[in-house]
Coordinates of C-alpha atoms and ligand atoms in Angstrom, one line a residue:
X235 CA 25.6 13.8 17.4
X236 CA 22.9 15.4 15.3
X237 CA 24.2 15.3 11.8
X238 CA 21.3 16.9 10.2
X239 CA 21.7 19.9 12.4
X240 CA 25.5 19.9 11.9
X241 CA 25.1 20.1 8.2
X242 CA 22.3 22.7 8.4
X243 CA 24.5 25.0 10.5
X244 CA 27.1 24.9 7.8
X245 CA 24.8 25.4 4.9
X246 CA 24.4 28.9 3.7
X247 CA 20.8 29.3 2.5
X248 CA 19.6 32.9 2.7
X249 CA 16.6 33.5 4.8
X250 CA 16.3 29.9 6.1
X251 CA 16.7 29.0 9.8
X252 CA 18.9 26.2 10.9
X253 CA 15.9 24.3 12.2
X254 CA 14.0 24.5 8.9
X255 CA 17.1 23.3 7.0
X256 CA 17.7 20.5 9.4
X257 CA 14.2 19.3 8.9
X258 CA 14.5 19.4 5.2
X259 CA 17.5 17.1 5.2
X260 CA 16.6 13.5 4.4
X261 CA 18.3 10.1 4.6
X262 CA 18.8 8.8 1.0
X263 CA 17.5 5.3 0.3
X264 CA 20.9 4.1 -0.6
X265 CA 24.2 4.9 1.0
X266 CA 26.1 4.8 -2.2
X267 CA 24.5 8.2 -3.0
X268 CA 25.2 9.7 0.3
X269 CA 24.4 9.5 4.0
X270 CA 22.4 12.7 4.1
X271 CA 20.8 14.7 1.3
X272 CA 19.2 18.1 0.9
X273 CA 16.5 18.2 -1.8
X274 CA 16.7 21.7 -3.3
X275 CA 13.4 21.6 -5.2
X276 CA 11.4 23.6 -2.7
X277 CA 13.9 26.5 -2.8
X278 CA 13.4 27.0 -6.5
X279 CA 10.5 29.4 -6.2
X280 CA 12.2 31.6 -3.5
X281 CA 15.5 31.8 -5.4
X282 CA 14.1 31.8 -8.9
X283 CA 16.7 29.3 -9.9
X284 CA 16.5 25.7 -10.9
X285 CA 17.1 23.1 -8.2
X286 CA 20.1 21.9 -10.1
X287 CA 21.8 25.3 -10.0
X288 CA 20.9 25.8 -6.3
X289 CA 22.5 22.5 -5.4
X290 CA 25.6 23.3 -7.3
X291 CA 25.8 26.8 -5.7
X292 CA 25.5 25.3 -2.2
X293 CA 28.1 22.7 -2.9
X294 CA 30.7 25.4 -3.7
X295 CA 30.3 27.1 -0.3
X296 CA 29.9 24.0 1.9
X297 CA 33.0 23.7 4.2
X298 CA 34.1 20.0 4.4
X299 CA 35.8 18.8 7.6
X300 CA 36.3 15.7 9.8
X301 CA 32.6 15.2 10.1
X302 CA 31.4 15.6 6.5
X303 CA 33.9 14.1 4.1
X304 CA 32.4 14.9 0.8
X305 CA 29.5 16.7 -0.8
X306 CA 28.1 16.3 -4.3
X307 CA 25.4 18.1 -6.3
X308 CA 23.3 15.5 -8.2
X309 CA 20.0 16.4 -10.1
X310 CA 18.9 19.0 -7.6
X311 CA 20.0 17.1 -4.6
X312 CA 22.9 18.0 -2.4
X313 CA 24.4 14.7 -1.2
X314 CA 26.6 14.5 1.8
X315 CA 28.9 11.7 2.8
X316 CA 29.9 11.4 6.3
X317 CA 33.6 11.1 7.2
X318 CA 33.4 7.5 8.1
X319 CA 36.3 7.4 10.5
X320 CA 35.3 10.6 12.1
X321 CA 31.8 9.3 12.7
X322 CA 33.1 6.0 14.1
X323 CA 35.5 7.8 16.4
X324 CA 32.9 10.2 17.7
X325 CA 30.2 7.5 18.1
X326 CA 32.4 4.9 19.8
X327 CA 33.8 7.5 22.2
X328 CA 30.3 8.8 23.1
X329 CA 29.0 5.3 23.8
X330 CA 32.0 4.5 25.9
X331 CA 31.7 7.7 27.8
X332 CA 28.0 7.6 28.4
X333 CA 27.5 3.9 28.9
X334 CA 24.0 3.1 30.2
X335 CA 23.0 6.7 29.6
X336 CA 24.0 6.6 25.9
X337 CA 21.0 7.9 23.9
X338 CA 19.6 9.9 26.8
X339 CA 18.9 13.6 26.6
X340 CA 17.7 16.4 28.8
X341 CA 15.3 17.9 26.3
X342 CA 12.4 17.1 28.6
X343 CA 13.8 18.9 31.6
X344 CA 11.1 20.9 33.4
X345 CA 8.2 19.2 31.5
X346 CA 5.8 16.7 33.0
X347 CA 4.0 13.9 31.1
X348 CA 1.2 12.0 32.7
X349 CA 0.8 8.5 31.3
X350 CA -2.4 6.6 32.0
X351 CA -1.6 3.0 31.2
X352 CA -2.5 -0.5 32.1
X353 CA -5.4 0.8 34.2
X354 CA -6.6 -2.6 35.2
X355 CA -10.1 -3.4 36.4
X356 CA -10.4 -4.6 40.0
X357 CA -11.6 -8.2 40.4
X358 CA -10.9 -9.0 36.8
X359 CA -8.0 -11.0 35.5
X360 CA -5.2 -9.6 33.5
X361 CA -5.8 -11.0 30.1
X362 CA -3.6 -10.8 27.0
X363 CA -5.6 -7.8 25.9
X364 CA -4.0 -5.8 28.7
X365 CA -0.6 -6.6 27.5
X366 CA -0.3 -3.8 25.0
X367 CA -1.4 -0.9 27.2
X368 CA 0.9 -2.2 30.0
X369 CA 4.1 -2.6 27.9
X370 CA 3.5 0.3 25.5
X371 CA 2.8 2.6 28.5
X372 CA 5.8 1.2 30.3
X373 CA 8.1 1.8 27.4
X374 CA 6.9 5.4 26.9
X375 CA 7.3 6.0 30.6
X376 CA 10.9 4.9 30.5
X377 CA 11.7 6.7 27.3
X378 CA 10.3 10.0 28.6
X379 CA 12.4 9.7 31.7
X380 CA 15.4 8.9 29.6
X381 CA 14.8 12.1 27.8
X382 CA 14.7 14.1 31.0
X383 CA 10.9 14.4 31.4
X384 CA 9.2 14.1 34.7
X385 CA 6.9 11.2 33.8
X386 CA 4.0 10.3 36.0
X387 CA 2.7 6.8 35.6
X388 CA -0.9 6.5 36.4
X389 CA -2.9 3.3 36.9
X390 CA -6.5 4.5 36.5
X391 CA -8.0 1.6 38.3
X392 CA -11.3 0.3 37.2
X393 CA -12.7 0.2 40.7
X394 CA -16.1 1.7 40.2
X395 CA -19.3 0.2 38.7
X396 CA -22.2 -2.1 39.0
X397 CA -20.0 -5.2 38.4
X398 CA -18.9 -4.9 42.0
X399 CA -22.5 -5.2 43.1
X400 CA -22.7 -8.4 40.9
X401 CA -19.6 -9.8 42.6
X402 CA -20.9 -9.2 46.0
X403 CA -24.1 -10.8 45.2
X404 CA -22.3 -13.8 43.6
X405 CA -20.0 -14.0 46.7
X406 CA -22.9 -14.0 49.0
X407 CA -24.8 -16.7 47.1
X408 CA -22.0 -19.1 46.1
X409 CA -18.7 -18.0 47.5
X410 CA -16.8 -18.4 50.7
X411 CA -13.8 -16.9 52.2
X412 CA -11.4 -19.8 52.1
X413 CA -12.1 -20.5 48.4
X414 CA -11.5 -16.9 47.4
X415 CA -8.4 -16.5 49.6
X416 CA -7.0 -19.7 48.0
X417 CA -8.2 -19.2 44.4
X418 CA -7.4 -15.5 44.3
X419 CA -8.3 -13.7 41.1
X420 CA -9.4 -16.9 39.4
X421 CA -11.9 -17.7 42.1
X422 CA -13.3 -14.1 41.8
X423 CA -13.5 -14.5 38.1
X424 CA -15.4 -17.7 38.5
X425 CA -17.9 -15.9 40.7
X426 CA -18.3 -13.3 38.0
X427 CA -18.9 -15.9 35.3
X428 CA -21.3 -17.8 37.6
X429 CA -23.3 -14.6 38.2
X430 CA -23.8 -14.0 34.5
X431 CA -24.8 -17.6 33.9
X432 CA -27.3 -17.6 36.8
X433 CA -28.7 -14.2 35.8
X434 CA -29.8 -15.6 32.5
X435 CA -32.4 -17.6 34.3
X436 CA -32.8 -15.4 37.4
X437 CA -32.9 -11.9 36.1
X438 CA -33.8 -10.7 39.6
X439 CA -30.1 -11.1 40.4
X440 CA -29.5 -8.0 38.4
X441 CA -31.6 -5.9 40.8
X442 CA -29.9 -7.5 43.8
X443 CA -26.5 -6.5 42.3
X444 CA -27.6 -2.9 41.7
X445 CA -28.7 -2.9 45.3
X446 CA -25.3 -4.0 46.5
X447 CA -23.5 -1.5 44.4
X448 CA -25.6 1.2 45.9
X449 CA -24.6 -0.1 49.3
X450 CA -21.0 0.3 48.4
X451 CA -21.6 3.8 47.3
X452 CA -23.4 4.7 50.5
X453 CA -20.5 3.3 52.5
X454 CA -22.1 0.2 53.9
X455 CA -19.3 -1.3 56.0
X456 CA -19.8 -5.0 55.0
X457 CA -20.0 -4.4 51.3
X458 CA -17.1 -2.1 51.4
X459 CA -15.1 -4.6 53.3
X460 CA -15.7 -7.2 50.7
X461 CA -14.9 -4.8 47.9
X462 CA -11.6 -3.7 49.6
X463 CA -10.7 -7.3 50.0
X464 CA -11.3 -8.1 46.3
X465 CA -9.2 -5.0 45.5
X466 CA -6.4 -6.2 47.7
X467 CA -6.4 -9.6 46.0
X468 CA -6.4 -8.0 42.6
X469 CA -3.5 -5.7 43.5
X470 CA -1.4 -8.5 44.9
X471 CA -2.0 -10.4 41.7
X472 CA -1.3 -7.6 39.2
X473 CA 1.8 -6.5 41.2
X474 CA 3.3 -9.9 40.4
X475 CA 2.7 -9.3 36.7
X476 CA 4.1 -5.8 36.9
X477 CA 7.2 -7.2 38.5
X478 CA 7.7 -9.6 35.7
X479 CA 7.2 -6.9 33.1
X480 CA 9.3 -4.3 35.0
X481 CA 6.4 -1.9 35.2
X482 CA 5.8 0.8 37.8
X483 CA 3.4 3.5 38.7
X484 CA 3.5 6.7 40.6
X485 CA -0.3 6.8 41.2
X486 CA -3.1 4.3 41.6
X487 CA -5.8 6.9 41.7
X488 CA -8.6 5.0 40.0
X489 CA -12.2 5.8 39.1
X490 CA -13.5 5.6 42.6
X491 CA -11.0 8.3 43.7
X492 CA -13.1 10.8 41.7
X493 CA -16.3 10.0 43.4
X494 CA -16.3 13.3 45.2
X495 CA -14.7 15.3 42.4
X496 CA -17.4 15.0 39.8
X497 CA -19.9 17.3 41.5
X498 CA -17.9 20.5 40.6
X499 CA -17.5 19.3 37.0
X500 CA -21.2 18.8 36.6
X501 CA -21.8 22.2 38.2
X502 CA -19.3 23.9 35.9
X503 CA -21.0 22.2 32.8
X504 CA -24.3 23.5 34.0
X505 CA -23.0 27.0 34.6
X506 CA -21.5 27.1 31.2
X507 CA -24.7 26.1 29.6
X508 CA -23.4 22.9 28.2
X509 CA -25.6 20.5 30.0
X510 CA -29.0 19.5 28.5
X511 CA -31.6 17.0 29.6
X512 CA -32.4 14.2 27.4
X513 CA -34.8 11.4 28.5
X514 CA -34.0 12.2 32.0
X515 CA -30.3 12.0 31.6
X516 CA -27.8 15.0 31.6
X517 CA -25.8 15.1 28.4
X518 CA -23.6 17.4 26.4
X519 CA -24.7 17.6 22.8
X520 CA -22.0 17.0 20.3
X521 CA -24.0 17.0 17.1
X522 CA -21.9 19.9 15.8
X523 CA -18.9 17.7 15.9
X524 CA -20.5 14.6 14.4
X525 CA -20.5 12.7 17.6
X526 CA -23.2 11.2 19.7
X527 CA -23.8 13.1 22.9
X528 CA -21.5 12.7 25.9
X529 CA -23.6 11.4 28.8
X530 CA -22.6 13.0 32.1
X531 CA -25.3 11.7 34.5
X532 CA -27.8 8.9 33.9
X533 CA -31.4 9.4 34.6
X534 CA -30.9 7.9 38.1
X535 CA -28.3 10.5 38.8
X536 CA -25.4 8.0 38.5
X537 CA -22.1 9.2 36.9
X538 CA -20.5 7.6 34.0
X539 CA -17.1 6.5 32.8
X540 CA -16.7 9.8 30.9
X541 CA -17.7 11.9 33.9
X542 CA -15.0 10.3 36.0
X543 CA -12.5 10.7 33.2
X544 CA -13.3 14.4 33.0
X545 CA -12.8 14.8 36.8
X546 CA -9.6 12.8 36.5
X547 CA -8.2 15.1 33.7
X548 CA -9.0 18.2 35.6
X549 CA -7.5 16.7 38.8
X550 CA -4.3 15.7 36.9
X551 CA -3.9 19.2 35.3
X552 CA -4.2 20.7 38.8
X553 CA -2.0 18.2 40.5
X554 CA 0.8 17.7 38.0
X555 CA 0.4 20.6 35.6
X556 CA 1.3 18.3 32.7
X557 CA 2.7 19.3 29.4
X558 CA 0.8 16.3 28.0
X559 CA -1.5 13.7 29.4
X560 CA -1.4 10.4 27.5
X561 CA -4.0 7.6 27.6
X562 CA -2.7 4.3 26.4
X563 CA -6.0 2.6 25.7
X564 CA -7.4 0.3 23.0
X565 CA -8.9 1.9 19.9
X566 CA -12.3 0.5 20.9
X567 CA -12.5 3.5 23.1
X568 CA -11.7 6.1 20.4
X569 CA -15.1 7.7 20.6
X570 CA -15.0 7.9 24.4
X571 CA -11.8 9.9 24.3
X572 CA -12.8 12.1 21.5
X573 CA -16.0 12.9 23.3
X574 CA -14.7 13.9 26.7
X575 CA -11.7 15.7 25.2
X576 CA -14.2 17.8 23.2
X577 CA -16.4 18.5 26.2
X578 CA -13.3 19.7 28.1
X579 CA -12.5 21.9 25.2
X580 CA -16.0 23.3 25.1
X581 CA -15.6 24.1 28.8
X582 CA -12.8 26.4 27.9
X583 CA -9.9 24.2 29.2
X584 CA -7.3 25.3 26.8
X585 CA -5.1 22.4 27.9
X586 CA -7.6 19.9 26.4
X587 CA -5.4 20.0 23.3
X588 CA -2.6 18.4 25.4
X589 CA -4.7 15.2 26.1
X590 CA -3.7 12.4 23.8
X591 CA -5.4 9.1 23.2
X592 CA -2.6 6.7 22.4
X593 CA -4.6 4.0 20.8
X594 CA -3.5 0.5 20.0
X595 CA -4.9 -2.6 18.3
X596 CA -6.1 -5.9 19.6
X597 CA -4.0 -8.9 20.6
X598 CA -5.4 -12.3 20.1
X599 CA -4.0 -15.7 20.4
X600 CA -3.9 -18.0 17.5
X601 CA -6.6 -20.0 19.2
X602 CA -9.2 -17.2 19.1
X603 CA -10.8 -14.4 21.0
X604 CA -11.9 -14.2 24.6
X605 CA -14.4 -12.6 26.9
X606 CA -14.5 -12.3 30.7
X607 CA -18.2 -13.2 30.9
X608 CA -18.1 -16.4 29.1
X609 CA -14.9 -17.5 30.8
X610 CA -12.9 -18.6 27.8
X611 CA -10.3 -16.0 28.5
X612 CA -6.5 -16.2 28.2
X613 CA -4.7 -15.0 31.3
X614 CA -1.6 -13.1 30.6
X615 CA 0.4 -14.8 33.3
X616 CA -0.3 -18.1 31.6
X617 CA 1.0 -16.8 28.4
X618 CA 4.2 -15.6 30.0
X619 CA 4.7 -18.8 31.9
X620 CA 4.2 -20.9 28.8
X621 CA 6.7 -18.7 27.0
X622 CA 9.2 -19.2 29.8
X623 CA 8.7 -22.9 29.7
X624 CA 9.1 -23.0 25.9
X625 CA 12.3 -20.9 26.2
X626 CA 13.6 -23.3 28.7
X627 CA 13.1 -26.2 26.3
X628 CA 14.9 -24.4 23.5
X629 CA 17.8 -23.6 25.8
X630 CA 18.0 -27.2 26.9
X631 CA 18.2 -28.2 23.2
X632 CA 20.7 -25.6 22.1
X633 CA 22.9 -25.1 25.1
X634 CA 22.2 -27.6 27.9
X635 CA 25.3 -26.8 29.8
X636 CA 24.3 -23.2 30.4
X637 CA 24.7 -22.4 34.1
X638 CA 21.6 -20.4 35.0
X639 CA 19.2 -21.8 32.6
X640 CA 16.1 -20.9 34.6
X641 CA 17.1 -17.3 35.0
X642 CA 17.8 -17.0 31.3
X643 CA 14.6 -18.7 30.3
X644 CA 12.7 -16.2 32.4
X645 CA 14.4 -13.2 30.7
X646 CA 14.0 -14.7 27.3
X647 CA 10.4 -15.9 27.7
X648 CA 9.1 -12.7 29.3
X649 CA 11.0 -10.6 26.8
X650 CA 9.4 -12.4 23.9
X651 CA 5.9 -11.6 25.3
X652 CA 6.8 -7.9 25.8
X653 CA 8.5 -7.6 22.4
X654 CA 5.6 -9.1 20.6
X655 CA 3.4 -6.2 21.7
X656 CA 6.0 -3.6 20.9
X657 CA 7.5 -4.5 17.5
X658 CA 4.5 -3.7 15.3
X659 CA 2.8 -0.4 14.8
X660 CA 0.7 -0.2 17.8
X661 CA -2.6 0.4 16.0
X662 CA -2.3 -2.9 14.2
X663 CA -4.2 -5.9 15.5
X664 CA -1.8 -8.7 16.2
X665 CA -2.1 -12.4 16.6
X666 CA 0.2 -13.9 19.2
X667 CA 2.0 -17.0 18.2
X668 CA 4.4 -18.8 20.6
X669 CA 6.6 -20.2 17.9
X670 CA 7.0 -16.8 16.2
X671 CA 7.9 -14.8 19.2
X672 CA 10.4 -17.4 20.4
X673 CA 12.1 -17.8 17.0
X674 CA 15.9 -17.3 17.0
X675 CA 15.6 -16.0 13.5
X676 CA 13.4 -13.1 12.3
X677 CA 12.5 -10.0 14.0
X678 CA 12.3 -11.1 17.6
X679 CA 13.7 -10.2 21.0
X680 CA 15.3 -13.6 21.1
X681 CA 17.2 -12.8 17.9
X682 CA 18.5 -9.6 19.6
X683 CA 19.3 -11.3 22.8
X684 CA 21.2 -14.0 21.0
X685 CA 23.1 -11.4 19.1
X686 CA 24.1 -9.9 22.4
X687 CA 25.3 -13.3 23.7
X688 CA 27.4 -13.6 20.6
X689 CA 28.9 -10.2 21.2
X690 CA 29.5 -11.0 24.8
X691 CA 31.3 -14.2 23.9
X692 CA 33.6 -12.4 21.5
X693 CA 34.4 -9.8 24.2
X694 CA 35.0 -12.4 26.8
X695 CA 37.5 -14.3 24.6
X696 CA 39.2 -11.0 23.7
X697 CA 40.2 -10.2 27.3
X698 CA 41.2 -6.7 28.0
X699 CA 40.4 -4.3 25.2
X700 CA 43.2 -2.2 23.6
X701 CA 42.8 1.5 24.5
X702 CA 45.0 3.4 22.1
X703 CA 44.4 2.7 18.5
X704 CA 43.8 4.5 15.2
X705 CA 40.4 3.9 13.6
X706 CA 41.1 2.1 10.3
X707 CA 39.3 2.7 7.0
X708 CA 35.8 1.4 7.5
X709 CA 34.1 -1.2 5.3
X710 CA 30.6 -0.5 4.3
X711 CA 29.2 -3.1 6.8
X712 CA 31.2 -1.5 9.6
X713 CA 30.1 1.9 8.6
X714 CA 26.4 0.9 8.4
X715 CA 26.6 -0.5 11.9
X716 CA 28.3 2.6 13.3
X717 CA 25.7 4.7 11.6
X718 CA 22.9 2.7 13.1
X719 CA 24.4 3.0 16.6
X720 CA 24.7 6.7 16.1
X721 CA 21.0 7.0 15.4
X722 CA 19.8 5.7 18.7
X723 CA 18.8 9.0 20.1
X724 CA 16.8 9.7 16.9
X725 CA 14.9 6.4 17.4
X726 CA 13.9 7.4 20.9
X727 CA 12.9 10.8 19.7
X728 CA 10.7 9.3 17.0
X729 CA 9.2 7.0 19.6
X730 CA 8.2 9.9 21.7
X731 CA 7.0 12.0 18.9
X732 CA 4.7 9.3 17.6
X733 CA 4.1 7.5 20.9
X734 CA 5.4 4.4 19.2
X735 CA 7.9 2.2 21.0
X736 CA 8.1 0.2 17.8
X737 CA 10.8 2.7 16.7
X738 CA 13.0 1.5 19.5
X739 CA 12.2 -2.2 19.0
X740 CA 12.9 -1.9 15.2
X741 CA 16.0 0.0 15.9
X742 CA 17.3 -2.9 18.1
X743 CA 16.5 -5.4 15.4
X744 CA 18.2 -3.3 12.8
X745 CA 21.3 -2.9 14.9
X746 CA 21.4 -6.7 15.6
X747 CA 21.0 -7.4 11.9
X748 CA 23.8 -5.1 11.0
X749 CA 26.0 -6.5 13.7
X750 CA 25.5 -10.0 12.5
X751 CA 26.3 -9.0 9.0
X752 CA 29.6 -7.5 10.3
X753 CA 30.2 -10.5 12.5
X754 CA 29.8 -13.1 9.8
X755 CA 31.6 -11.2 7.1
X756 CA 34.7 -10.1 9.0
X757 CA 37.2 -11.5 11.4
X758 CA 37.4 -10.0 14.8
X759 CA 39.5 -12.0 17.3
X760 CA 41.9 -13.3 14.7
X761 CA 42.7 -9.8 13.4
X762 CA 45.6 -7.8 14.7
X763 CA 46.5 -4.2 15.5
X764 CA 44.2 -1.3 14.9
X765 CA 41.6 -3.4 13.0
X766 CA 41.2 -5.8 15.9
X767 CA 41.0 -3.0 18.4
X768 CA 38.4 -1.2 16.4
X769 CA 36.3 -4.2 15.7
X770 CA 36.3 -5.2 19.4
X771 CA 35.3 -1.6 20.3
X772 CA 32.5 -1.8 17.8
X773 CA 31.3 -5.1 19.3
X774 CA 31.4 -3.6 22.8
X775 CA 29.5 -0.5 21.6
X776 CA 26.8 -2.6 19.9
X777 CA 26.3 -4.6 23.1
X778 CA 25.9 -1.4 25.1
X779 CA 23.5 0.2 22.7
X780 CA 21.3 -2.9 22.5
X781 CA 21.2 -3.1 26.2
X782 CA 20.1 0.5 26.5
X783 CA 17.4 0.0 23.9
X784 CA 16.1 -3.1 25.5
X785 CA 16.2 -1.5 28.9
X786 CA 13.8 1.1 27.6
X787 CA 11.4 -1.7 26.4
X788 CA 11.7 -3.4 29.8
X789 CA 13.5 -6.4 28.4
X790 CA 16.7 -7.9 29.9
X791 CA 19.7 -9.2 28.1
X792 CA 21.3 -12.4 29.4
X793 CA 25.1 -12.6 29.2
X794 CA 25.0 -16.1 27.7
X795 CA 22.3 -18.0 26.0
Ligands
LIG1865 N1 -10.1 0.3 32.9 C1 -10.4 0.6 31.6 C2 -10.6 -0.6 30.7 O1 -10.1 -1.6 31.1 C3 -9.3 1.5 31.0 C4 -9.1 2.8 31.6 C5 -8.3 3.7 30.7 N2 -8.0 5.0 31.3 C6 -9.0 6.0 31.4 N3 -8.6 7.1 32.0 N4 -10.1 5.8 30.9 O2 -11.2 -0.5 29.7

């Protein structure tokens, strides 16, 4: 239920639309004052009255009912108190009725959102830096679908570039088939590292690599075969990670896919007079926008990352007719996105305004940074496995008689890794710490999962839940919990508006904290009558909502822990 709108519809402010009023309503910092408030200061000019008088006038005409139990005018604010029992009844009923769909909406019906995320590079390992794009993109993908959008998940594979020439050179010099088949991505990565090391003393290797890359481009069968084989190995490897993280895509059209789609873009740029020559290269000058030029073709005629991205954006618009196209990519690429978005705008693509770079910060491990070339890189799957192992140890300590320990450790360990990348504002750099993400206390997925196990245990002991009961007067703690549960849809809506899954992650922690407060301060099972029935229903509803929230993040909830 949208309380702000509900109140707005019943307020009688001349000349103001319900939407405007609804947006003006705020959540007061402390519930003692009210659950919702309308600051009347900005109406003073229009009505030529003091905010205090306006608030008083509005109070007189506001119709109280089962939903809004009281309204007060205080210092220019109109403070509304929700009818606690009414809210509890409506919220619990809605959660019960909608179950796994509670919080969903159809506001996105008929709209398509393209989400470019994860976008791995072929022949390169998945390191912890790819975690954020993958899980943020995945969460947005699910949240959009939950809101009725047609979401298209795109893995814009990095399958184009001179590094493939390097790999082929390295493979021919030092590699062999068995070793790569057996060692998979790690063996390929070793070849890459070896290439860079050898090239330091044998710079001629670079030329050789360029030659092989050209061969790939020209369709040389042997080079293409090796490339395709590396690609297959990479895809097999990343698919395993995607499965662990519950990630899926609708398209794997990568950079190479656009090889034959760039020509028309270059032609159009030329035709529109945007292309200029600079030191042999073809560029679009962006001086007027305080940006360095966007290079479209290098002096040897080769296309660039930006050229392929422009072709990709045009292709996506034509193919999916998106309402928005998101790029979940690290902030290091800010300039790249700003540049090619601008060039598309200059080409007259009015939809360039619908392209959004969803930037996020760096993830590093406590131990320090990493780089592919030097080889001191941290593989994501190692981090996940280590988390699972550690989770298993903790479970062993805390609850050694748990039946499916391994299964639970998997859910808890993987969840901790995912949650660590979703809990903070995405733009912040984060340092990953095993102990922190696996802590039972604090703002972690484990804390939420443990809360759910607690709720599950109460419900199991309770047996069949009573159906017909009257909702009793609510305590503040119960009311706070109900209110939190009722705000789930708003949390998802905030997540989509700001492209920030942390709204959902924080929501879950907040609900868990409020539930625990309720759980420790009040008796549930040993109560009787309506109170027992209500508290059990509240426990069940909490569990359902936490499940739904975590499902959007791609994290499971074990029944017992
Ligand atoms: N593969 C690129 C990288 O790892 C990310 C691609 C992002 N998507 C895009 N359309 N540019 O840096």
